[in-house]
Amino acid sequence: MKSKNLFISLVLIFLISAMPFSVVKTNDFGSTGSVEAAQSPIAWLVAGISTDKSIYCVDDSIKVYYKLSSINGKAYSLYYDLVEYLPDGTGHYLVYNEKMYTNAVYTFTTNVGNYTGTRRLELIIRSTEYLIEGNWKCSYTVSNCNTKKIMSSSSKYDSVEDVIKTIEQSDSSLNITKLSYVKYLHVGDFLRGIHTGEPISDAVIIVAHFLWEMAECLSDRGLFDGVLYVSVKNKSPSIGLIIISDKKEVSNPWNYLICAGEYFLNYPLPQSSIIDQRKVYTLEKCQWTIDNRFDVFYLSYSEKQNNVKNNILDSLGGCNYCCNKIYIIEE
């Protein structure tokens, strides 16, 4: 049961918190989560929608990414609408009654105009036959600002590499592997960096494998950069994955979710307990933006006597309320 709880926590981190909504789709064309649909042969389809940024200045260009994934691997085609709701609640179609195919990423590009405030996007799948889950809504904000001024503003970092160098220098206990080198190594190389003088607990091994396989997937896609690390302080281990995305570079937000999905669909749950009852571990997720340019996602798994996470955050300027404690394993 405890092993199941740990993995449920990890699933929630990567598959739910990456986008602002995660609900079962219901629309005017019928309830896709109805009892009738659930009792019929189900094609489990997962809808998703995202934007290339969360905040835009007036007259910025926006890219909307959306996808319908087939979990069983079969191909399907369904009709859909893409609707935008303005801050006053009025809505209009961006796309109306067009066909989309499963497992293909679609992109809609437009100009946000000068209507400021928070807007909502909704992907409506026209189906009463299939069970459709996932993130079918998202929101973004248009502010009265100038993107060119923001992007040209001063920053102590000129590139992702500068951010990584700061992380490397934040704590002498860090043993860092860059994502670009992951494909040349093995998870065993990663685990060998944990020298506590005691056997490595099953909990640490399980999370290390998760982080490694996530890093391999991201590295293969080549659109995110960052680091994996291990640290040992006071005989207490800490492992982490830090993903850094430069807003000045083109990136596809689907790679992050695709990698998380591939891992959880293929990784078997262990049969025995993964909990080392002698220790207290904390799993934390942090997300923030540095200098309006570098988006940072940070997942750390540490024993309570290891403070390397705090040192990393301090070196990058810190962040207010950007971290959530996901799971604690207690004696």
Tab-separated table of C-alpha atoms in Angstrom:
chain	number	residue	atom	x	y	z
A	1	MET	CA	0.000	0.000	0.000
A	2	LYS	CA	2.815	2.393	0.852
A	3	SER	CA	4.566	1.738	-2.446
A	4	LYS	CA	1.310	2.436	-4.221
A	5	ASN	CA	0.913	5.732	-2.350
A	6	LEU	CA	4.381	6.866	-3.368
A	7	PHE	CA	3.770	6.189	-7.030
A	8	ILE	CA	0.338	7.816	-6.917
A	9	SER	CA	2.044	10.926	-5.566
A	10	LEU	CA	4.541	10.899	-8.424
A	11	VAL	CA	1.789	10.456	-10.980
A	12	LEU	CA	-0.077	13.429	-9.558
A	13	ILE	CA	3.019	15.602	-9.762
A	14	PHE	CA	3.745	14.958	-13.404
A	15	LEU	CA	0.392	14.280	-14.991
A	16	ILE	CA	-1.933	16.609	-13.098
A	17	SER	CA	0.023	19.646	-11.915
A	18	ALA	CA	1.677	20.275	-15.284
A	19	MET	CA	-1.570	21.803	-16.539
A	20	PRO	CA	-4.179	23.823	-14.622
A	21	PHE	CA	-7.123	21.432	-14.995
A	22	SER	CA	-7.600	17.674	-14.874
A	23	VAL	CA	-11.203	16.513	-15.064
A	24	VAL	CA	-13.461	14.177	-17.002
A	25	LYS	CA	-14.814	15.859	-20.127
A	26	THR	CA	-18.511	16.694	-20.255
A	27	ASN	CA	-20.028	18.899	-22.955
A	28	ASP	CA	-23.209	19.690	-24.859
A	29	PHE	CA	-22.678	16.678	-27.087
A	30	GLY	CA	-23.067	14.249	-24.168
A	31	SER	CA	-21.277	13.101	-21.073
A	32	THR	CA	-18.126	11.307	-22.126
A	33	GLY	CA	-17.838	9.909	-18.625
A	34	SER	CA	-21.357	8.478	-18.615
A	35	VAL	CA	-22.292	5.050	-17.289
A	36	GLU	CA	-23.313	3.975	-20.786
A	37	ALA	CA	-19.917	4.911	-22.187
A	38	ALA	CA	-18.111	3.167	-19.347
A	39	GLN	CA	-20.055	-0.049	-19.885
A	40	SER	CA	-19.410	-0.153	-23.634
A	41	PRO	CA	-16.041	-1.158	-25.163
A	42	ILE	CA	-13.880	1.778	-24.130
A	43	ALA	CA	-11.268	3.528	-26.213
A	44	TRP	CA	-9.513	5.430	-23.437
A	45	LEU	CA	-8.680	8.796	-24.974
A	46	VAL	CA	-6.832	11.584	-23.197
A	47	ALA	CA	-7.347	15.183	-24.337
A	48	GLY	CA	-4.895	17.956	-23.585
A	49	ILE	CA	-4.453	21.631	-24.320
A	50	SER	CA	-1.683	24.079	-23.465
A	51	THR	CA	-0.209	27.404	-24.558
A	52	ASP	CA	3.429	28.252	-25.201
A	53	LYS	CA	3.382	30.729	-22.286
A	54	SER	CA	1.076	31.573	-19.402
A	55	ILE	CA	1.382	35.376	-19.567
A	56	TYR	CA	1.387	37.499	-22.729
A	57	CYS	CA	1.745	41.185	-23.437
A	58	VAL	CA	-0.766	42.986	-25.662
A	59	ASP	CA	-0.413	42.142	-29.367
A	60	ASP	CA	1.793	39.121	-28.637
A	61	SER	CA	1.582	36.017	-30.782
A	62	ILE	CA	0.208	32.955	-29.005
A	63	LYS	CA	0.548	29.286	-29.885
A	64	VAL	CA	-2.084	26.865	-28.639
A	65	TYR	CA	-1.090	23.186	-28.592
A	66	TYR	CA	-3.697	20.453	-28.310
A	67	LYS	CA	-3.754	16.709	-28.691
A	68	LEU	CA	-5.953	13.633	-28.348
A	69	SER	CA	-3.978	10.579	-27.228
A	70	SER	CA	-5.074	6.965	-27.567
A	71	ILE	CA	-3.925	4.892	-24.619
A	72	ASN	CA	-4.681	1.557	-26.292
A	73	GLY	CA	-2.509	2.472	-29.291
A	74	LYS	CA	-5.306	2.365	-31.863
A	75	ALA	CA	-5.995	5.261	-34.226
A	76	TYR	CA	-9.205	7.281	-33.959
A	77	SER	CA	-10.554	10.423	-35.606
A	78	LEU	CA	-13.072	12.716	-33.941
A	79	TYR	CA	-14.473	16.170	-34.585
A	80	TYR	CA	-13.689	19.008	-32.220
A	81	ASP	CA	-14.167	22.711	-31.456
A	82	LEU	CA	-11.629	25.099	-29.959
A	83	VAL	CA	-13.322	27.887	-27.996
A	84	GLU	CA	-11.860	30.982	-26.334
A	85	TYR	CA	-13.644	32.781	-23.484
A	86	LEU	CA	-12.733	36.414	-22.771
A	87	PRO	CA	-12.565	37.890	-19.237
A	88	ASP	CA	-16.157	39.149	-19.547
A	89	GLY	CA	-17.364	35.582	-20.157
A	90	THR	CA	-18.151	35.920	-23.856
A	91	GLY	CA	-16.865	33.100	-26.031
A	92	HIS	CA	-16.016	32.611	-29.682
A	93	TYR	CA	-14.779	29.745	-31.841
A	94	LEU	CA	-11.140	29.603	-32.859
A	95	VAL	CA	-11.785	26.285	-34.606
A	96	TYR	CA	-15.241	24.902	-35.380
A	97	ASN	CA	-16.196	21.292	-36.121
A	98	GLU	CA	-12.910	20.124	-37.614
A	99	LYS	CA	-11.511	16.606	-37.597
A	100	MET	CA	-8.544	15.631	-35.461
A	101	TYR	CA	-6.637	12.362	-35.287
A	102	THR	CA	-5.279	10.705	-32.182
A	103	ASN	CA	-1.603	10.949	-31.222
A	104	ALA	CA	-0.920	14.026	-33.356
A	105	VAL	CA	-0.093	17.451	-31.886
A	106	TYR	CA	-2.095	20.327	-33.378
A	107	THR	CA	-1.045	23.978	-33.218
A	108	PHE	CA	-3.233	27.067	-33.524
A	109	THR	CA	-1.411	30.407	-33.820
A	110	THR	CA	-3.041	33.813	-33.463
A	111	ASN	CA	-2.547	37.302	-31.988
A	112	VAL	CA	-3.860	37.972	-28.484
A	113	GLY	CA	-4.874	41.547	-29.347
A	114	ASN	CA	-5.229	44.199	-26.659
A	115	TYR	CA	-8.019	42.816	-24.445
A	116	THR	CA	-6.259	42.411	-21.077
A	117	GLY	CA	-7.159	39.955	-18.357
A	118	THR	CA	-7.362	36.185	-17.961
A	119	ARG	CA	-8.858	34.154	-20.794
A	120	ARG	CA	-9.921	30.534	-20.902
A	121	LEU	CA	-9.463	28.021	-23.713
A	122	GLU	CA	-11.605	24.909	-24.034
A	123	LEU	CA	-11.091	21.909	-26.293
A	124	ILE	CA	-14.487	20.315	-26.987
A	125	ILE	CA	-14.385	16.789	-28.387
A	126	ARG	CA	-17.626	15.946	-30.218
A	127	SER	CA	-18.168	12.434	-28.929
A	128	THR	CA	-20.712	10.561	-26.834
A	129	GLU	CA	-19.159	7.179	-27.593
A	130	TYR	CA	-15.769	7.244	-25.898
A	131	LEU	CA	-14.446	7.947	-22.438
A	132	ILE	CA	-12.295	11.055	-22.718
A	133	GLU	CA	-10.193	12.292	-19.832
A	134	GLY	CA	-7.382	14.755	-19.347
A	135	ASN	CA	-6.698	18.476	-19.432
A	136	TRP	CA	-9.267	19.900	-21.836
A	137	LYS	CA	-9.186	23.454	-20.458
A	138	CYS	CA	-6.389	25.911	-19.850
A	139	SER	CA	-6.086	29.627	-19.192
A	140	TYR	CA	-3.663	32.432	-19.954
A	141	THR	CA	-3.361	36.110	-19.070
A	142	VAL	CA	-2.844	39.156	-21.288
A	143	SER	CA	-1.161	42.085	-19.509
A	144	ASN	CA	-0.585	45.671	-20.524
A	145	CYS	CA	3.146	45.247	-21.090
A	146	ASN	CA	5.748	45.125	-23.856
A	147	THR	CA	7.386	41.755	-24.589
A	148	LYS	CA	10.380	43.281	-26.371
A	149	LYS	CA	11.243	45.318	-23.279
A	150	ILE	CA	10.852	42.306	-21.001
A	151	MET	CA	13.038	40.055	-23.152
A	152	SER	CA	15.743	42.715	-23.439
A	153	SER	CA	15.751	43.503	-19.713
A	154	SER	CA	18.903	42.866	-17.733
A	155	SER	CA	19.495	39.399	-16.319
A	156	LYS	CA	22.458	37.814	-14.617
A	157	TYR	CA	21.970	34.746	-16.827
A	158	ASP	CA	22.608	34.798	-20.564
A	159	SER	CA	21.759	31.153	-21.180
A	160	VAL	CA	20.578	27.893	-19.626
A	161	GLU	CA	24.234	26.962	-19.202
A	162	ASP	CA	24.722	29.957	-16.887
A	163	VAL	CA	21.834	28.753	-14.718
A	164	ILE	CA	23.338	25.253	-14.583
A	165	LYS	CA	26.747	26.627	-13.545
A	166	THR	CA	25.087	28.445	-10.657
A	167	ILE	CA	23.412	25.210	-9.553
A	168	GLU	CA	26.733	23.335	-9.733
A	169	GLN	CA	28.387	25.903	-7.455
A	170	SER	CA	25.538	26.044	-4.936
A	171	ASP	CA	26.668	23.085	-2.801
A	172	SER	CA	29.940	21.150	-2.690
A	173	SER	CA	28.118	17.850	-2.095
A	174	LEU	CA	26.437	17.894	-5.520
A	175	ASN	CA	27.298	15.207	-8.060
A	176	ILE	CA	25.670	16.504	-11.252
A	177	THR	CA	24.791	14.844	-14.557
A	178	LYS	CA	23.592	17.132	-17.347
A	179	LEU	CA	20.584	15.918	-19.312
A	180	SER	CA	22.628	16.114	-22.506
A	181	TYR	CA	24.943	13.375	-21.128
A	182	VAL	CA	22.261	11.014	-19.839
A	183	LYS	CA	22.083	9.041	-23.099
A	184	TYR	CA	25.754	8.059	-22.720
A	185	LEU	CA	25.339	6.713	-19.186
A	186	HIS	CA	23.283	4.193	-17.215
A	187	VAL	CA	21.109	4.587	-14.150
A	188	GLY	CA	23.737	2.572	-12.262
A	189	ASP	CA	26.208	5.413	-12.808
A	190	PHE	CA	23.664	7.737	-11.222
A	191	LEU	CA	23.090	5.482	-8.207
A	192	ARG	CA	26.823	5.007	-7.600
A	193	GLY	CA	26.963	8.678	-6.650
A	194	ILE	CA	25.045	7.895	-3.460
A	195	HIS	CA	27.681	6.841	-0.923
A	196	THR	CA	26.102	6.968	2.540
A	197	GLY	CA	28.041	4.151	4.155
A	198	GLU	CA	24.768	2.235	4.408
A	199	PRO	CA	22.707	0.236	1.900
A	200	ILE	CA	20.610	2.451	-0.367
A	201	SER	CA	16.947	2.195	0.578
A	202	ASP	CA	14.410	0.840	-1.875
A	203	ALA	CA	12.590	4.181	-1.745
A	204	VAL	CA	15.628	6.059	-3.059
A	205	ILE	CA	16.261	3.449	-5.765
A	206	ILE	CA	12.665	3.611	-7.017
A	207	VAL	CA	12.641	7.414	-7.246
A	208	ALA	CA	16.126	7.451	-8.800
A	209	HIS	CA	14.935	5.117	-11.571
A	210	PHE	CA	11.923	7.345	-12.147
A	211	LEU	CA	14.049	10.498	-12.418
A	212	TRP	CA	16.566	8.764	-14.676
A	213	GLU	CA	13.988	7.446	-17.126
A	214	MET	CA	12.277	10.841	-17.214
A	215	ALA	CA	15.652	12.460	-17.948
A	216	GLU	CA	16.409	9.930	-20.704
A	217	CYS	CA	13.111	10.711	-22.387
A	218	LEU	CA	13.657	14.476	-22.199
A	219	SER	CA	17.238	14.136	-23.432
A	220	ASP	CA	16.107	12.086	-26.424
A	221	ARG	CA	13.643	14.814	-27.392
A	222	GLY	CA	16.281	17.512	-26.965
A	223	LEU	CA	13.966	20.420	-26.195
A	224	PHE	CA	14.595	20.771	-22.460
A	225	ASP	CA	17.879	21.212	-20.670
A	226	GLY	CA	18.756	20.715	-17.051
A	227	VAL	CA	20.470	18.396	-14.611
A	228	LEU	CA	20.113	15.289	-12.496
A	229	TYR	CA	21.961	15.305	-9.202
A	230	VAL	CA	22.776	13.217	-6.172
A	231	SER	CA	24.020	14.589	-2.877
A	232	VAL	CA	25.060	13.016	0.411
A	233	LYS	CA	25.310	15.147	3.560
A	234	ASN	CA	25.451	13.785	7.105
A	235	LYS	CA	25.032	10.304	5.569
A	236	SER	CA	21.664	11.469	4.228
A	237	PRO	CA	20.964	11.231	0.477
A	238	SER	CA	19.162	13.679	-1.772
A	239	ILE	CA	18.370	13.192	-5.453
A	240	GLY	CA	16.775	15.622	-7.853
A	241	LEU	CA	15.823	16.548	-11.391
A	242	ILE	CA	15.897	20.180	-12.515
A	243	ILE	CA	14.435	21.067	-15.921
A	244	ILE	CA	15.172	24.522	-17.363
A	245	SER	CA	13.402	26.015	-20.375
A	246	ASP	CA	14.545	29.250	-22.038
A	247	LYS	CA	11.578	31.308	-23.278
A	248	LYS	CA	13.780	32.735	-26.033
A	249	GLU	CA	14.112	29.271	-27.528
A	250	VAL	CA	11.333	27.364	-29.250
A	251	SER	CA	10.072	24.424	-27.205
A	252	ASN	CA	7.211	21.981	-27.418
A	253	PRO	CA	5.369	21.703	-24.066
A	254	TRP	CA	4.047	18.256	-24.991
A	255	ASN	CA	7.454	16.614	-24.581
A	256	TYR	CA	7.221	16.994	-20.829
A	257	LEU	CA	3.832	15.276	-20.554
A	258	ILE	CA	4.662	12.644	-23.154
A	259	CYS	CA	7.778	11.621	-21.232
A	260	ALA	CA	5.871	11.388	-17.949
A	261	GLY	CA	3.140	9.333	-19.613
A	262	GLU	CA	5.571	6.924	-21.256
A	263	TYR	CA	7.234	6.227	-17.935
A	264	PHE	CA	4.081	5.488	-15.953
A	265	LEU	CA	2.497	3.362	-18.665
A	266	ASN	CA	5.511	1.065	-18.836
A	267	TYR	CA	7.050	1.012	-15.365
A	268	PRO	CA	5.893	-1.901	-13.138
A	269	LEU	CA	5.032	-1.290	-9.518
A	270	PRO	CA	7.223	-3.179	-7.037
A	271	GLN	CA	5.573	-6.009	-5.124
A	272	SER	CA	7.320	-5.390	-1.825
A	273	SER	CA	7.374	-2.318	0.370
A	274	ILE	CA	9.718	0.431	-0.801
A	275	ILE	CA	9.677	2.238	2.499
A	276	ASP	CA	12.699	2.392	4.763
A	277	GLN	CA	10.958	2.889	8.111
A	278	ARG	CA	14.065	4.242	9.805
A	279	LYS	CA	14.119	7.479	7.845
A	280	VAL	CA	12.006	10.468	6.896
A	281	TYR	CA	11.995	11.443	3.224
A	282	THR	CA	10.418	14.513	1.671
A	283	LEU	CA	9.331	14.722	-1.951
A	284	GLU	CA	8.961	18.313	-3.138
A	285	LYS	CA	8.048	19.967	-6.401
A	286	CYS	CA	9.086	23.553	-7.176
A	287	GLN	CA	8.126	25.645	-10.199
A	288	TRP	CA	9.053	29.256	-10.891
A	289	THR	CA	10.449	31.645	-13.514
A	290	ILE	CA	13.823	33.391	-13.301
A	291	ASP	CA	14.053	36.958	-14.681
A	292	ASN	CA	10.863	36.502	-16.760
A	293	ARG	CA	12.867	34.212	-19.031
A	294	PHE	CA	13.908	30.838	-17.605
A	295	ASP	CA	11.115	28.477	-16.548
A	296	VAL	CA	12.344	26.041	-13.881
A	297	PHE	CA	10.771	22.749	-12.791
A	298	TYR	CA	12.485	21.093	-9.829
A	299	LEU	CA	11.656	17.752	-8.233
A	300	SER	CA	13.692	16.729	-5.184
A	301	TYR	CA	13.633	13.683	-2.936
A	302	SER	CA	15.638	14.099	0.253
A	303	GLU	CA	16.259	12.714	3.674
A	304	LYS	CA	15.492	15.333	6.294
A	305	GLN	CA	19.141	15.894	7.303
A	306	ASN	CA	20.122	16.979	3.767
A	307	ASN	CA	19.538	20.674	2.964
A	308	VAL	CA	20.930	20.745	-0.581
A	309	LYS	CA	17.548	21.747	-2.031
A	310	ASN	CA	17.519	24.943	0.034
A	311	ASN	CA	21.043	25.806	-1.094
A	312	ILE	CA	20.100	25.339	-4.754
A	313	LEU	CA	17.046	27.574	-4.387
A	314	ASP	CA	19.045	30.251	-2.561
A	315	SER	CA	21.724	30.277	-5.276
A	316	LEU	CA	19.072	30.950	-7.934
A	317	GLY	CA	17.591	33.855	-6.013
A	318	GLY	CA	14.951	31.927	-4.139
A	319	CYS	CA	11.239	31.807	-4.851
A	320	ASN	CA	8.154	32.687	-2.834
A	321	TYR	CA	5.672	29.860	-2.295
A	322	CYS	CA	6.908	28.035	-5.396
A	323	CYS	CA	7.408	24.652	-3.693
A	324	ASN	CA	4.873	22.057	-2.611
A	325	LYS	CA	5.655	19.206	-0.262
A	326	ILE	CA	4.223	16.208	-2.064
A	327	TYR	CA	4.903	13.221	0.182
A	328	ILE	CA	6.540	12.453	3.500
A	329	ILE	CA	7.577	8.983	4.600
A	330	GLU	CA	7.789	8.857	8.384
A	331	GLU	CA	8.938	6.324	10.911
